[in-house]
CSV table of C-alpha atoms in Angstrom, one decimal:
chain,number,residue,atom,x,y,z
A,1,ILE,CA,1.8,18.5,-44.3
A,2,GLN,CA,1.2,22.0,-45.7
A,3,SER,CA,3.0,21.2,-48.9
A,4,GLY,CA,1.0,18.0,-49.3
A,5,LEU,CA,-2.3,19.7,-48.7
A,6,GLU,CA,-1.5,22.3,-51.4
A,7,LEU,CA,-1.1,19.5,-53.9
A,8,TYR,CA,-3.8,17.3,-52.5
A,9,PRO,CA,-6.2,19.5,-50.5
A,10,SER,CA,-8.8,16.7,-49.8
A,11,ASN,CA,-6.4,13.8,-49.2
A,12,SER,CA,-7.7,12.0,-46.1
A,13,ASP,CA,-4.3,10.5,-45.2
A,14,ILE,CA,-2.6,13.8,-45.2
A,15,MET,CA,-5.4,15.4,-43.3
A,16,LEU,CA,-5.3,12.6,-40.7
A,17,LYS,CA,-1.5,13.2,-40.2
A,18,GLN,CA,-2.4,16.9,-39.7
A,19,ALA,CA,-5.0,16.0,-37.1
A,20,GLN,CA,-2.6,13.7,-35.3
A,21,LEU,CA,0.0,16.5,-35.2
A,22,LEU,CA,-2.6,18.8,-33.7
A,23,VAL,CA,-3.4,16.2,-31.1
A,24,SER,CA,0.3,15.9,-30.1
A,25,ARG,CA,0.5,19.7,-29.7
A,26,ASP,CA,-2.6,19.8,-27.5
A,27,LYS,CA,-4.5,21.9,-30.0
A,28,THR,CA,-7.8,20.1,-29.1
A,29,LYS,CA,-10.3,22.3,-30.8
A,30,GLU,CA,-8.6,22.5,-34.1
A,31,ALA,CA,-8.0,18.7,-34.0
A,32,LEU,CA,-11.7,17.9,-33.3
A,33,ASN,CA,-12.8,20.2,-36.1
A,34,LEU,CA,-10.5,18.5,-38.6
A,35,LEU,CA,-11.4,15.0,-37.4
A,36,GLY,CA,-15.1,16.0,-37.9
A,37,GLN,CA,-14.4,16.9,-41.5
A,38,LEU,CA,-12.5,13.7,-42.0
A,39,GLU,CA,-15.3,11.6,-40.6
A,40,GLY,CA,-17.5,13.0,-43.4
A,41,ILE,CA,-14.8,12.4,-46.1
A,42,ALA,CA,-13.7,8.9,-44.9
A,43,PRO,CA,-16.6,7.5,-42.8
A,44,TYR,CA,-15.0,4.0,-42.7
A,45,ASN,CA,-11.4,5.0,-41.9
A,46,ALA,CA,-10.8,3.4,-38.5
A,47,ASP,CA,-7.7,5.5,-38.0
A,48,VAL,CA,-9.9,8.6,-37.8
A,49,PHE,CA,-11.9,7.1,-34.9
A,50,MET,CA,-8.7,5.8,-33.2
A,51,THR,CA,-7.3,9.3,-33.3
A,52,LYS,CA,-10.6,10.8,-32.0
A,53,GLY,CA,-10.6,8.2,-29.2
A,54,ALA,CA,-7.1,9.1,-28.2
A,55,LEU,CA,-8.0,12.8,-28.3
A,56,TYR,CA,-11.0,12.4,-26.1
A,57,SER,CA,-9.0,10.3,-23.7
A,58,GLN,CA,-6.4,13.1,-23.5
A,59,MET,CA,-9.3,15.4,-22.6
A,60,ASN,CA,-10.4,12.9,-19.8
A,61,ASN,CA,-13.7,12.3,-21.6
A,62,PHE,CA,-13.3,8.6,-21.3
A,63,GLU,CA,-16.9,7.6,-22.2
A,64,GLN,CA,-16.7,9.5,-25.5
A,65,ALA,CA,-13.3,7.9,-26.2
A,66,ILE,CA,-14.9,4.5,-25.8
A,67,THR,CA,-17.6,5.4,-28.2
A,68,GLU,CA,-15.0,6.4,-30.9
A,69,TYR,CA,-13.0,3.3,-30.4
A,70,HIS,CA,-16.1,1.2,-30.9
A,71,LYS,CA,-16.6,2.9,-34.2
A,72,ALA,CA,-13.1,1.7,-35.2
A,73,LEU,CA,-14.2,-1.9,-34.6
A,74,ASN,CA,-16.4,-1.8,-37.6
A,75,ASP,CA,-13.4,-1.4,-40.0
A,76,ASN,CA,-10.6,-3.9,-40.8
A,77,ILE,CA,-8.3,-2.6,-38.2
A,78,ASP,CA,-6.3,-4.7,-35.7
A,79,SER,CA,-9.0,-5.3,-33.1
A,80,VAL,CA,-6.4,-6.1,-30.4
A,81,GLU,CA,-5.3,-2.5,-30.4
A,82,VAL,CA,-8.9,-1.3,-30.2
A,83,PHE,CA,-9.9,-3.7,-27.4
A,84,VAL,CA,-6.8,-2.7,-25.4
A,85,ASN,CA,-7.6,1.0,-25.8
A,86,ILE,CA,-11.1,0.5,-24.7
A,87,ALA,CA,-9.9,-1.5,-21.7
A,88,TYR,CA,-7.6,1.3,-20.7
A,89,GLU,CA,-10.4,3.8,-20.9
A,90,TYR,CA,-12.5,1.7,-18.5
A,91,GLU,CA,-9.5,1.5,-16.2
A,92,ASN,CA,-9.3,5.3,-16.3
A,93,MET,CA,-12.9,5.3,-15.2
A,94,GLY,CA,-12.3,2.7,-12.4
A,95,LYS,CA,-14.5,0.2,-14.1
A,96,PHE,CA,-12.2,-2.8,-13.9
A,97,LYS,CA,-14.8,-5.5,-14.6
A,98,GLU,CA,-15.5,-3.9,-18.0
A,99,ALA,CA,-11.7,-3.4,-18.6
A,100,LEU,CA,-11.2,-7.1,-17.9
A,101,LYS,CA,-13.8,-8.1,-20.5
A,102,TYR,CA,-11.9,-6.2,-23.3
A,103,PHE,CA,-8.4,-7.4,-22.2
A,104,LYS,CA,-9.8,-10.9,-22.5
A,105,ASN,CA,-11.2,-10.1,-26.0
A,106,ALA,CA,-7.8,-8.9,-27.0
A,107,LEU,CA,-6.1,-12.1,-25.6
A,108,LYS,CA,-8.5,-14.2,-27.7
A,109,GLN,CA,-7.2,-12.4,-30.8
A,110,GLU,CA,-3.6,-12.6,-29.7
A,111,PRO,CA,-3.2,-15.6,-27.2
A,112,ASP,CA,0.6,-15.2,-27.3
A,113,ASP,CA,0.5,-11.6,-26.1
A,114,GLN,CA,2.0,-12.1,-22.7
A,115,GLY,CA,1.7,-8.5,-21.8
A,116,LEU,CA,-2.1,-8.8,-21.7
A,117,LEU,CA,-1.7,-11.3,-18.8
A,118,TYR,CA,-0.3,-8.6,-16.5
A,119,GLU,CA,-3.3,-6.3,-17.2
A,120,ILE,CA,-5.8,-9.2,-16.7
A,121,SER,CA,-4.1,-10.1,-13.4
A,122,PHE,CA,-4.2,-6.4,-12.3
A,123,CYS,CA,-7.9,-6.2,-13.0
A,124,TYR,CA,-8.7,-9.4,-11.1
A,125,GLU,CA,-6.9,-8.0,-8.1
A,126,LEU,CA,-8.6,-4.6,-8.2
A,127,THR,CA,-12.0,-6.1,-8.6
A,128,GLY,CA,-11.3,-8.3,-5.5
A,129,ASN,CA,-12.2,-11.4,-7.6
A,130,GLN,CA,-8.9,-13.3,-7.2
A,131,LYS,CA,-10.6,-16.7,-7.0
A,132,GLU,CA,-12.0,-16.2,-10.5
A,133,GLY,CA,-8.5,-14.9,-11.5
A,134,ILE,CA,-6.9,-18.2,-10.3
A,135,LYS,CA,-9.4,-20.2,-12.4
A,136,PHE,CA,-8.6,-18.0,-15.4
A,137,PHE,CA,-4.9,-18.5,-15.1
A,138,ASP,CA,-5.2,-22.2,-14.4
A,139,ASN,CA,-7.2,-22.6,-17.6
A,140,TYR,CA,-4.7,-20.5,-19.6
A,141,ILE,CA,-1.8,-22.6,-18.2
A,142,ASP,CA,-3.6,-25.8,-19.3
A,143,ASN,CA,-3.3,-24.6,-22.8
A,144,ASN,CA,0.0,-22.7,-22.4
A,145,PRO,CA,2.0,-24.6,-19.8
A,146,TYR,CA,5.3,-23.0,-20.7
A,147,SER,CA,4.1,-19.4,-20.2
A,148,LYS,CA,6.3,-18.1,-17.5
A,149,GLU,CA,4.3,-14.9,-17.4
A,150,ALA,CA,1.1,-16.9,-16.7
A,151,TRP,CA,2.8,-18.8,-13.9
A,152,TYR,CA,4.1,-15.5,-12.5
A,153,ASN,CA,0.7,-13.8,-12.6
A,154,LEU,CA,-0.9,-16.8,-11.0
A,155,GLY,CA,1.6,-16.5,-8.2
A,156,MET,CA,0.9,-12.8,-7.8
A,157,ILE,CA,-2.8,-13.4,-7.4
A,158,TYR,CA,-2.1,-16.1,-4.8
A,159,LEU,CA,0.2,-13.6,-3.1
A,160,SER,CA,-2.5,-10.9,-3.0
A,161,ILE,CA,-4.8,-13.2,-1.0
A,162,ASP,CA,-2.0,-14.4,1.4
A,163,GLU,CA,-2.0,-17.9,-0.1
A,164,ASN,CA,1.8,-17.7,0.0
A,165,LYS,CA,2.7,-21.3,-0.3
A,166,GLU,CA,0.7,-21.6,-3.5
A,167,ALA,CA,2.3,-18.4,-4.7
A,168,ILE,CA,5.8,-19.9,-4.1
A,169,GLU,CA,4.8,-23.1,-6.0
A,170,ALA,CA,3.7,-21.0,-9.0
A,171,PHE,CA,6.9,-18.9,-8.9
A,172,ASP,CA,8.9,-22.1,-8.9
A,173,TYR,CA,7.2,-23.2,-12.1
A,174,ALA,CA,8.0,-19.9,-13.7
A,175,LEU,CA,11.6,-20.2,-12.7
A,176,ALA,CA,11.8,-23.7,-14.0
A,177,ILE,CA,10.9,-22.2,-17.4
A,178,ASP,CA,13.3,-19.2,-17.0
A,179,GLU,CA,15.7,-19.3,-14.0
A,180,SER,CA,16.8,-15.7,-14.7
A,181,PHE,CA,13.3,-14.2,-14.4
A,182,ILE,CA,14.3,-11.6,-11.9
A,183,THR,CA,10.8,-10.3,-11.1
A,184,VAL,CA,9.8,-13.8,-10.1
A,185,ILE,CA,12.9,-14.4,-8.0
A,186,LEU,CA,12.2,-11.2,-6.0
A,187,SER,CA,8.5,-12.0,-5.7
A,188,LYS,CA,9.3,-15.5,-4.4
A,189,ALA,CA,11.6,-13.8,-1.8
A,190,ASN,CA,8.8,-11.6,-0.7
A,191,ALA,CA,6.5,-14.6,-0.4
A,192,TYR,CA,9.0,-16.3,1.9
A,193,ALA,CA,9.3,-13.2,4.0
A,194,LYS,CA,5.5,-13.0,4.4
A,195,ILE,CA,5.4,-16.5,5.9
A,196,ASP,CA,8.4,-15.7,8.2
A,197,GLU,CA,10.7,-18.0,6.2
A,198,TYR,CA,13.4,-15.3,6.5
A,199,LYS,CA,16.4,-17.5,5.7
A,200,LYS,CA,14.8,-18.7,2.5
A,201,ALA,CA,13.8,-15.2,1.7
A,202,ILE,CA,17.4,-14.0,2.1
A,203,GLU,CA,18.6,-16.8,-0.1
A,204,ALA,CA,16.2,-15.8,-2.8
A,205,TYR,CA,17.0,-12.1,-2.6
A,206,LYS,CA,20.7,-12.9,-2.9
A,207,GLU,CA,20.1,-15.3,-5.8
A,208,SER,CA,18.7,-12.3,-7.7
A,209,PHE,CA,22.3,-10.7,-7.6
A,210,GLU,CA,23.4,-13.3,-10.1
A,211,TYR,CA,21.1,-11.8,-12.8
A,212,GLU,CA,20.8,-8.2,-11.9
A,213,LYS,CA,22.7,-5.5,-10.0
A,214,PRO,CA,20.9,-5.2,-6.6
A,215,GLU,CA,18.8,-2.1,-6.0
A,216,ALA,CA,18.5,-0.3,-2.8
A,217,SER,CA,15.1,-1.9,-2.1
A,218,THR,CA,16.6,-5.4,-2.3
A,219,HIS,CA,19.3,-4.6,0.2
A,220,TYR,CA,16.7,-3.1,2.5
A,221,SER,CA,14.5,-6.3,2.2
A,222,ILE,CA,17.5,-8.4,3.2
A,223,GLY,CA,18.2,-6.1,6.1
A,224,GLU,CA,14.6,-6.5,7.2
A,225,CYS,CA,14.9,-10.3,7.1
A,226,TYR,CA,18.0,-10.3,9.2
A,227,TYR,CA,16.3,-7.9,11.6
A,228,GLU,CA,13.5,-10.3,12.1
A,229,LEU,CA,16.0,-13.1,12.7
A,230,GLU,CA,17.6,-10.8,15.4
A,231,GLU,CA,20.9,-10.8,13.5
A,232,TYR,CA,21.4,-7.1,14.0
A,233,ILE,CA,25.0,-6.9,12.7
A,234,GLU,CA,24.0,-8.4,9.3
A,235,SER,CA,20.8,-6.3,9.3
A,236,ALA,CA,22.7,-3.1,9.8
A,237,LYS,CA,25.2,-4.1,7.1
A,238,TYR,CA,22.4,-4.4,4.5
A,239,TYR,CA,20.6,-1.3,5.6
A,240,LYS,CA,23.9,0.6,5.1
A,241,LYS,CA,24.3,-1.0,1.6
A,242,CYS,CA,20.8,0.3,0.8
A,243,LEU,CA,21.6,3.8,2.0
A,244,LYS,CA,24.9,3.8,0.0
A,245,LEU,CA,22.7,3.4,-3.1
A,246,ASP,CA,20.0,5.7,-1.9
A,247,ASN,CA,20.6,7.8,1.2
A,248,LYS,CA,17.0,9.1,1.1
A,249,TYR,CA,15.6,5.6,1.7
A,250,SER,CA,13.7,6.5,4.9
A,251,ASP,CA,12.8,2.9,5.8
A,252,ALA,CA,16.5,2.0,6.0
A,253,TRP,CA,17.2,4.9,8.3
A,254,VAL,CA,14.3,3.6,10.5
A,255,GLY,CA,15.7,0.1,10.4
A,256,MET,CA,19.0,1.5,11.7
A,257,ALA,CA,17.2,3.3,14.4
A,258,LEU,CA,15.3,0.2,15.5
A,259,ILE,CA,18.5,-1.7,15.8
A,260,GLU,CA,19.8,1.0,18.2
A,261,ILE,CA,16.5,1.0,20.1
A,262,GLU,CA,16.9,-2.8,20.6
A,263,LYS,CA,20.2,-1.9,22.3
A,264,ARG,CA,18.6,1.0,24.2
A,265,GLU,CA,21.0,3.3,22.5
A,266,TYR,CA,18.5,6.2,22.0
A,267,LEU,CA,20.9,9.0,21.0
A,268,PRO,CA,22.2,7.2,17.8
A,269,ALA,CA,18.6,6.0,17.1
A,270,LEU,CA,17.4,9.6,17.2
A,271,ARG,CA,20.1,10.6,14.7
A,272,TYR,CA,19.0,8.0,12.3
A,273,LEU,CA,15.4,8.9,12.8
A,274,GLN,CA,16.2,12.6,12.1
A,275,HIS,CA,17.5,11.5,8.7
A,276,ALA,CA,14.3,9.5,8.1
A,277,ILE,CA,12.2,12.6,9.0
A,278,GLU,CA,14.2,14.8,6.7
A,279,ASN,CA,13.4,12.5,3.8
A,280,ASP,CA,9.8,11.7,4.8
A,281,PRO,CA,8.6,14.6,7.1
A,282,ILE,CA,4.9,13.6,7.1
A,283,ASN,CA,5.3,9.9,8.0
A,284,PRO,CA,3.3,9.3,11.2
A,285,GLU,CA,5.1,6.0,12.0
A,286,ILE,CA,8.5,7.7,12.0
A,287,TRP,CA,7.3,10.5,14.3
A,288,ALA,CA,5.8,7.9,16.7
A,289,LEU,CA,9.1,6.1,16.9
A,290,HIS,CA,10.9,9.4,17.4
A,291,GLY,CA,8.4,10.1,20.3
A,292,PHE,CA,9.2,6.8,21.9
A,293,ALA,CA,12.9,7.4,21.7
A,294,LYS,CA,12.5,10.8,23.3
A,295,LYS,CA,10.3,9.4,26.0
A,296,GLU,CA,12.9,6.8,26.8
A,297,GLN,CA,15.4,9.6,27.1
A,298,GLN,CA,13.2,11.1,29.8
A,299,LEU,CA,12.4,14.1,27.5
A,300,PRO,CA,8.6,14.3,27.8
A,301,GLU,CA,8.1,17.7,26.2
A,302,ALA,CA,10.1,16.6,23.1
A,303,ALA,CA,8.2,13.3,23.1
A,304,LYS,CA,4.9,15.2,23.2
A,305,LYS,CA,5.8,17.2,20.1
A,306,SER,CA,6.7,14.0,18.2
A,307,TYR,CA,3.6,12.2,19.2
A,308,GLN,CA,1.5,15.2,18.3
A,309,ASN,CA,3.1,15.2,14.8
A,310,ALA,CA,2.3,11.5,14.5
A,311,ILE,CA,-1.4,12.2,15.1
A,312,LYS,CA,-1.3,15.4,13.0
A,313,PHE,CA,-0.1,13.2,10.1
A,314,GLU,CA,-2.9,10.7,10.7
A,315,SER,CA,-1.4,7.8,12.5
A,316,ASP,CA,-3.5,4.7,12.4
A,317,ASP,CA,-1.9,3.2,15.5
A,318,PRO,CA,-4.1,3.5,18.6
A,319,GLU,CA,-0.9,3.1,20.7
A,320,VAL,CA,0.2,6.5,19.6
A,321,TRP,CA,-2.8,8.1,21.2
A,322,LEU,CA,-2.2,6.1,24.4
A,323,GLN,CA,1.4,7.1,24.5
A,324,LEU,CA,0.6,10.8,24.1
A,325,SER,CA,-2.0,10.5,26.9
A,326,ASN,CA,0.8,9.1,29.1
A,327,ILE,CA,3.0,12.1,28.3
A,328,TYR,CA,0.2,14.5,29.2
A,329,GLU,CA,-0.1,12.7,32.6
A,330,THR,CA,3.6,12.9,33.1
A,331,ILE,CA,3.8,16.6,32.6
A,332,ASN,CA,0.5,17.1,34.5
A,333,GLU,CA,-1.5,18.5,31.6
A,334,LYS,CA,-4.9,17.1,32.7
A,335,GLU,CA,-7.2,18.8,30.3
A,336,GLU,CA,-5.1,18.0,27.2
A,337,GLY,CA,-4.9,14.3,28.3
A,338,ILE,CA,-8.7,14.1,28.5
A,339,LYS,CA,-9.1,15.9,25.2
A,340,ILE,CA,-6.7,13.5,23.4
A,341,LEU,CA,-8.5,10.5,24.7
A,342,GLU,CA,-11.9,11.9,23.8
A,343,LYS,CA,-10.6,12.2,20.2
A,344,ALA,CA,-9.1,8.8,20.4
A,345,ILE,CA,-12.5,7.2,21.4
A,346,LEU,CA,-14.2,8.9,18.5
A,347,LYS,CA,-11.5,7.5,16.2
A,348,TYR,CA,-11.3,4.0,17.8
A,349,PRO,CA,-14.7,3.4,19.4
A,350,ASN,CA,-14.0,-0.3,19.8
A,351,ASN,CA,-10.5,-0.1,21.2
A,352,ILE,CA,-10.6,-1.5,24.7
A,353,ASP,CA,-7.3,-0.1,25.8
A,354,ILE,CA,-8.4,3.5,25.0
A,355,LEU,CA,-11.7,2.9,26.9
A,356,TYR,CA,-9.8,1.7,30.0
A,357,ARG,CA,-7.4,4.6,29.8
A,358,PHE,CA,-10.2,7.1,29.5
A,359,ALA,CA,-11.8,5.6,32.6
A,360,ALA,CA,-8.4,5.8,34.4
A,361,PHE,CA,-8.0,9.5,33.6
A,362,HIS,CA,-11.4,10.3,35.0
A,363,PHE,CA,-10.7,8.5,38.2
A,364,LEU,CA,-7.2,10.0,38.6
A,365,TYR,CA,-8.6,13.5,38.1
A,366,GLY,CA,-11.4,13.2,40.5
A,367,GLU,CA,-14.3,12.6,38.1
A,368,GLU,CA,-15.5,9.3,39.5
A,369,LYS,CA,-19.0,9.4,38.1
A,370,LYS,CA,-17.7,9.6,34.5
A,371,GLY,CA,-14.9,7.1,35.3
A,372,THR,CA,-17.4,4.6,36.7
A,373,VAL,CA,-19.5,4.8,33.5
A,374,PHE,CA,-16.5,4.1,31.2
A,375,LEU,CA,-15.0,1.5,33.5
A,376,GLU,CA,-18.2,-0.4,33.6
A,377,ASP,CA,-18.4,-0.4,29.8
A,378,ALA,CA,-14.8,-1.6,29.6
A,379,LEU,CA,-15.2,-4.4,32.1
A,380,ASN,CA,-18.3,-5.7,30.3
A,381,LEU,CA,-16.4,-5.7,26.9
A,382,ASN,CA,-13.2,-7.2,28.2
A,383,PHE,CA,-13.0,-8.1,31.8
A,384,GLU,CA,-9.4,-9.6,31.6
A,385,LYS,CA,-7.9,-6.2,30.6
A,386,HIS,CA,-8.8,-4.7,34.0
A,387,ILE,CA,-5.4,-6.0,35.2
A,388,ASP,CA,-3.6,-3.6,32.8
A,389,PHE,CA,-6.0,-0.9,33.9
A,390,LEU,CA,-5.0,-1.3,37.6
A,391,ASN,CA,-1.3,-1.5,36.8
A,392,TYR,CA,-1.5,1.8,35.0
A,393,ASN,CA,-1.4,3.7,38.4
A,394,ASP,CA,-1.2,2.5,41.9
A,395,GLU,CA,-4.0,4.9,43.0
A,396,LEU,CA,-6.4,2.9,40.9
A,397,LYS,CA,-5.7,-0.3,42.9
A,398,ILE,CA,-6.9,1.3,46.2
A,399,ASN,CA,-9.9,3.2,44.9
A,400,PRO,CA,-12.9,1.6,46.7
A,401,THR,CA,-15.3,2.5,43.8
A,402,ILE,CA,-13.1,0.6,41.4
A,403,ILE,CA,-12.7,-2.3,43.7
A,404,ASP,CA,-16.4,-2.6,44.3
A,405,LEU,CA,-17.2,-2.3,40.5
A,406,ILE,CA,-14.7,-5.1,39.6
A,407,LYS,CA,-16.2,-7.4,42.3
A,408,LYS,CA,-19.7,-6.8,40.9
A,409,ILE,CA,-18.7,-7.5,37.3
A,410,THR,CA,-17.2,-10.9,37.2
A,411,PRO,CA,-17.0,-13.2,34.2
A,412,LYS,CA,-19.8,-15.4,35.5
A,413,GLN,CA,-22.2,-12.6,35.9
A,414,ARG,CA,-21.4,-11.4,32.4
């Protein structure tokens, strides 16, 4: 570049190469200055604006990048590339409706560019406008019936809105066009698993082995299907195959633990869970399962720590909070039990089980006035659940205040 500029100091092509080199080396200021000069020398050179757009994108100034790309549209440049670049900038800004518009413009220019179909499908999913996406792909398929990518993306949109049978039908059309389309085979297997057709899912997963060496995730998915079928020997076999390929695959360790828990073999379950925790130490679901296994081993203190970790790492399962409250009652930590349920009610204000448990704690710890208030609310919200409330502790069954309140609030009176 230096040699070229010595011979041709105002050659815009060489200067543009210099600007592109500066961009690639993150020399932003120098690149912008040079591109500014170039815009004055070659105001209709679309490559200048494309380079400026790429530079602004690199600087996370997406709006300015879009402005520069629009300038490039005024020249005789491949508009598909410009449309796609503009669409990507809108995606960077989270404006997927706008991105969709430009991907469609690009597809009009290049209707055989199958890669654009994936971007269009992605945008429809993120805008939550899957129904419109289905119409788009139906229309596209009318004109391009042998597009396996179109059939695949139509299936993925159906899959995203749990219309799994329609998804499977679309996947079958894609496979009729190309039986070795591995992504479709695996997606079809996932669709079968979603509708509890586990045997068909297993068959589809194994079919993928004919075209591609199985990955750890595929073995894991097969293991999950066998687990749901309660075929635990086969399930463990595939979890082990998964771990042989990737011994840090936490879900497979959890799967092995669940099999042992089904057999009430808590010691080996805890060993497997420990492996899972080592690989995924902030997963609340693993910690909750660890707490359950410890509780079943009659180790309440250890269970308490595990459930506390589950909550610390933001478990979304109300049952975790209830289990921890059980532990606090077991080890007679009254105040902690009340505190955890207070937090649980704030987090899950409409959870009837937590409301009943909060009432139970107040009664058990001699705070009948508060217990009565919460129990009355719970009874009015879900009267039938009072059976579980009474079964929580025998003392509740003989408490006269509770008995009278239940008699007063009957389904007819509500």
